[in-house]
Coordinates of C-alpha atoms in Angstrom, one line a residue:
M1 CA 0.4 -0.2 0.7
K2 CA 2.8 2.6 0.9
K3 CA 4.7 1.8 -2.7
L4 CA 1.2 2.4 -4.1
L5 CA 0.3 5.7 -2.6
T6 CA 3.9 6.2 -3.0
I7 CA 3.8 6.1 -6.8
L8 CA 0.3 8.3 -6.9
G9 CA 2.6 10.3 -5.2
F10 CA 4.8 10.9 -7.6
V11 CA 2.9 10.6 -10.7
S12 CA 0.3 13.6 -9.6
I13 CA 3.9 15.4 -8.7
S14 CA 5.2 15.3 -12.2
F15 CA 0.7 16.8 -13.0
A16 CA 1.9 19.6 -11.1
Y17 CA 4.7 20.8 -12.6
A18 CA 3.5 21.9 -16.5
Q19 CA 5.7 23.7 -18.4
G20 CA 8.7 21.3 -18.0
G21 CA 8.0 22.6 -14.2
P22 CA 7.9 25.8 -12.1
L23 CA 9.2 29.6 -13.3
I24 CA 10.2 31.4 -10.6
I25 CA 11.3 34.4 -11.3
N26 CA 13.9 37.0 -8.8
N27 CA 14.0 40.6 -9.3
Y28 CA 17.2 42.0 -7.2
T29 CA 17.1 45.5 -9.5
A30 CA 15.4 48.3 -7.7
A31 CA 13.7 48.7 -10.5
D32 CA 10.8 46.9 -11.4
F33 CA 10.6 43.4 -13.6
H34 CA 7.4 43.1 -15.2
T35 CA 7.3 40.4 -18.4
R36 CA 5.4 38.7 -20.6
L37 CA 6.2 34.8 -20.0
T38 CA 6.5 32.5 -24.1
A39 CA 5.5 28.7 -23.1
A40 CA 5.8 26.3 -25.7
S41 CA 7.0 23.1 -27.7
L42 CA 10.4 22.7 -28.6
T43 CA 9.6 19.6 -30.6
T44 CA 6.7 20.5 -33.1
P45 CA 7.7 21.3 -36.3
G46 CA 7.1 24.9 -37.0
C47 CA 6.7 27.7 -34.8
Y48 CA 3.2 27.8 -34.2
F49 CA 2.9 25.8 -30.8
Y50 CA 2.8 28.1 -28.1
V51 CA 1.5 30.1 -25.0
T52 CA 2.1 33.3 -24.6
L53 CA 0.7 35.7 -21.3
D54 CA -2.2 38.3 -23.7
N55 CA -2.7 40.0 -21.2
T56 CA -1.4 41.4 -18.2
E57 CA 1.6 40.9 -17.8
L58 CA 3.4 39.7 -14.7
V59 CA 5.0 42.8 -12.8
I60 CA 7.6 41.8 -10.3
P61 CA 8.5 44.4 -7.4
S62 CA 12.5 45.7 -6.9
G63 CA 13.4 42.6 -4.2
S64 CA 10.8 40.5 -4.8
S65 CA 11.2 37.1 -5.9
V66 CA 7.9 34.7 -7.3
S67 CA 7.2 31.1 -8.1
Y68 CA 4.9 29.9 -10.8
N69 CA 3.7 26.4 -11.1
S70 CA 1.2 26.4 -14.6
F71 CA 0.0 29.2 -16.1
N72 CA -3.6 29.5 -14.6
I73 CA -1.6 33.0 -12.6
P74 CA -5.0 35.2 -11.4
G75 CA -5.8 38.1 -13.8
T76 CA -4.5 36.4 -16.7
I77 CA -5.8 36.1 -20.6
W78 CA -3.0 33.3 -22.0
K79 CA -2.7 33.6 -26.4
V80 CA -2.5 29.7 -27.7
S81 CA -1.4 28.7 -30.6
T82 CA -1.8 24.8 -31.8
S83 CA -1.7 25.6 -35.8
P84 CA -0.9 28.3 -38.8
T85 CA -4.1 30.0 -38.3
G86 CA -3.3 32.2 -34.9
A87 CA -4.5 32.6 -31.6
T88 CA -7.2 31.9 -29.2
P89 CA -7.0 33.8 -26.1
R90 CA -8.0 31.9 -22.8
P91 CA -7.8 32.2 -19.2
G92 CA -5.2 30.1 -17.0
S93 CA -8.0 28.4 -15.4
H94 CA -9.3 26.8 -19.4
P95 CA -8.4 23.1 -18.6
S96 CA -6.3 22.9 -21.2
L97 CA -3.8 25.2 -19.7
M98 CA -4.7 23.4 -16.4
S99 CA -1.8 21.2 -14.7
G100 CA -2.5 18.0 -16.9
G101 CA -4.3 20.3 -19.8
A102 CA -3.5 19.0 -23.0
I103 CA -1.8 22.6 -23.9
S104 CA 0.4 22.2 -20.1
N105 CA 1.9 19.0 -20.5
H106 CA 3.2 19.5 -24.3
T107 CA 5.2 23.4 -23.7
T108 CA 7.6 24.3 -21.8
W109 CA 8.7 27.4 -20.0
V110 CA 11.0 29.4 -23.4
M111 CA 10.9 33.4 -23.1
S112 CA 10.6 36.2 -21.0
Q113 CA 9.5 39.4 -22.6
F114 CA 10.5 42.3 -20.3
Q115 CA 10.6 46.0 -19.1
F116 CA 12.8 47.8 -16.4
H117 CA 10.7 50.7 -14.6
Q118 CA 10.9 53.1 -11.8
S119 CA 8.2 54.9 -10.7
G120 CA 6.3 54.1 -13.6
T121 CA 8.7 54.8 -15.7
A122 CA 9.7 52.9 -18.5
L123 CA 13.7 51.6 -18.9
S124 CA 15.3 49.5 -20.8
S125 CA 13.7 46.3 -21.6
G126 CA 15.0 42.5 -23.7
G127 CA 14.2 39.7 -23.7
V128 CA 15.8 36.4 -22.3
G129 CA 15.0 32.4 -22.9
D130 CA 16.2 29.2 -24.5
T131 CA 18.7 29.5 -26.3
G132 CA 16.9 25.7 -28.2
Y133 CA 13.8 27.8 -28.3
T134 CA 14.7 29.4 -32.5
C135 CA 11.0 30.6 -33.6
N136 CA 12.3 34.2 -31.4
P137 CA 16.0 33.6 -30.2
V138 CA 17.0 35.7 -27.7
P139 CA 20.4 34.3 -25.2
N140 CA 19.9 33.7 -22.4
T141 CA 21.4 36.8 -20.7
L142 CA 21.1 40.4 -21.0
L143 CA 22.7 43.4 -20.1
T144 CA 21.0 46.2 -19.6
T145 CA 21.1 49.6 -17.7
E146 CA 19.3 48.0 -15.0
G147 CA 20.8 45.2 -14.7
A148 CA 21.4 42.1 -15.6
V149 CA 19.0 40.0 -16.4
E150 CA 19.8 35.8 -16.9
W151 CA 17.6 32.7 -17.8
F152 CA 18.7 29.8 -16.2
T153 CA 17.3 25.7 -15.3
I154 CA 18.2 23.5 -12.5
T155 CA 16.7 19.9 -13.2
S156 CA 17.0 18.0 -8.9
A157 CA 15.0 15.2 -8.8
G158 CA 13.4 15.0 -12.2
T159 CA 11.3 18.5 -11.7
T160 CA 13.3 21.2 -13.8
Y161 CA 13.2 25.0 -12.3
T162 CA 13.7 27.7 -14.8
Y163 CA 15.1 30.8 -13.2
V164 CA 14.2 34.3 -15.1
Q165 CA 16.8 36.3 -12.6
A166 CA 17.1 40.6 -12.9
F167 CA 20.9 41.7 -10.7

């Protein structure tokens, strides 16, 4: 019985971390970090199988960190594209985007388009992400006036943690 419960626990944990695993954003700068995230399939041919944050951008205040385990981030709308004909807006609570959903299970976090803000004033902007994502290539590290922004992953116990750090 213990073995069965342990196996079920591991299976449920694997479904809890869609998009290839949790996304952690650390903002160690003096400015606010605004970002729009993208998740995609790195194995599907073509560049149409993706999910990108449409509304609203995420704001990580100066000196703050956030962690997301799925697309179900309160107040967000995501553009979902599964074919070359365009993208469909869906809330993060849509069944296909929830942990274990059809889209969620086949995407990984691939990119952060960002802009720094200070007291409401827009500052430096750019993008970082997985260099294996060739549909919208961005570096994994970018230097700005406000600081450096980097994208990297750490795999532990079978879970891949994706980090975006501004410092």
